[in-house]
């Protein structure tokens, strides 16, 4: 009995320690400063307000402005680029202190956010493919219009949907939305005027067919009633940079008509090698993030899965029930839903922030772990019952028999399933881009948002996944061989 | 002297199906008891209750004085003293022949690895398989597997050995070697309870033959009494069939 408990305790200790190490790492990275420190969300892809520059740093009107204001007002911040909708919700759940993401001030939003001084006047336009013969919103009747989830433009489009009779489809980032229109999958897109102009200037094949409508203003937002100090600093800083001309310089830098192509030279964009060279650092950091998620995800999921899988075969109804319930829930939930629930849902309930990478790892552990648990339970059940009887008849306690006799035979049966699950885990890490982890897939999105080279960049990303999967498969085969020869 | 095994009014049921309907049996030290009877008569189930591979529904089982029905009895301690040999051998396929034999004493802290190895080789020699020590179970014939299984059970130095149809899964030419090992054990004075269809072995080695039918013990006595002059009609019928093939 003693032995059984120490074994379980030991495994559990390891899991908590590893998780702890990751949390500890991310928190120490942001501490150690006398100036107030904030976590500020922004969109991953919203040029010219925020997008990744060629050196990997985030640039754009919002970004440059925030940097100038922080400097003037003496605060530091950690920037979290994340899909707009997740970022906006993350502020409400306490995950982030504020968001700056070309966010239109609306009465609905003012009920839950406090906005700073409006810093940019905008309007919403509709754009179509240059080949399209649509010149007026009236021609959209019965056609599908592309919108970006949770944006002011989407809201505006919905408000006129009845009048013009179009259907809508939603996308999570601008670039995918533009491509849907450029490729003819949607007839038109609604977008903020400056954003669309910037995109067109950088080579997006769209044309604007309307005047800016429903003029709105962008604001810096915090959760209503919270972070008053940060909001005050933003307003003071904004007033200062407006006065000394910094603000105008920033806007001119991104939208000035005399500005030439912003997205790097055509030569570099035209070849895969050129793209690779130009974005080398970003790709490397994306691959590293993907590998980290995969490796740690596999380790935690395996520990969790084996524990839960073993629980399913012990002769105890409660353990069996617990195990089946866990498998049922976490295998049943889509990975994306689970990730959003842990990253955005849980903090709203508990009030504790979870770093995205930790939320991502917990998601992988639970989801992949549930699959592992299912085949571990199956594998152990497939070991002949006589094996357990023989071991017990010699006087071996249950857990010792499990470990020395049943597990080694069961694991051998499970190895192909493990290899399969590891490959699935690697691929599933791409889903975690949705909670703002800049892994390989998100790196692709981010690079495309700057250079609009969709086909070539996705080709590179796909190739990288294949290379990693090939290496992982080799490794798994090698482990399998080692195991079988023993 | 108290009995090694003492069973009183043992019942065992699976749902509505009662397979043991009140068994009483005592086995003395050094005694060899052979249990015979038609398939489904309950003899294997009964044997398996003696080391609690089957949980009895009611009744009393004392093994070396330990009460198996008492929840406070450490079943692992009792099992260390009760070796069991199965019809299908149940050797551990991922371990070598020698490791099969040495696993339990080493894992349970009875012997050091070195001591266990010495004992293991000695036991393998005793069953005539010393040269197979490094082989894997899959490389052995059925008869060889069963002899390794006996050596494995003996490695815990049990005072009682249970045999559950040890030769039923063997090719006929393999049976002799296994029975010889069991005969040697009996001669050394091991307390043995054997479920078998080998009537020759029962006649030759048993101190007592017990006849099971329909969940009851119908008849018991010396081999001469049971084989030559059975009283119970079911026993007469059974023996008539198996002895006059």
XYZ file of C-alpha atoms in Angstrom, chain B residues 21 23 36 38 41 209-221 226 230-236:
26
model
C -22.197 -25.505 -2.765
C -17.124 -27.615 0.421
C -10.778 -35.223 -10.133
C -16.092 -33.823 -14.740
C -17.737 -29.600 -11.362
C -8.253 -38.599 -4.203
C -11.183 -36.212 -4.020
C -14.046 -36.503 -6.492
C -15.983 -33.325 -7.380
C -19.360 -33.148 -9.101
C -21.958 -30.357 -9.353
C -20.185 -28.143 -6.817
C -19.961 -30.833 -4.122
C -17.288 -33.247 -2.995
C -19.057 -36.555 -3.727
C -16.403 -38.990 -2.685
C -12.918 -39.083 -1.224
C -10.413 -41.619 -0.010
C -11.868 -44.312 -4.962
C -16.355 -45.965 -5.663
C -19.589 -45.560 -3.682
C -21.166 -42.495 -5.271
C -23.048 -43.236 -8.527
C -21.653 -40.084 -10.218
C -18.128 -41.196 -9.320
C -18.792 -44.715 -10.610
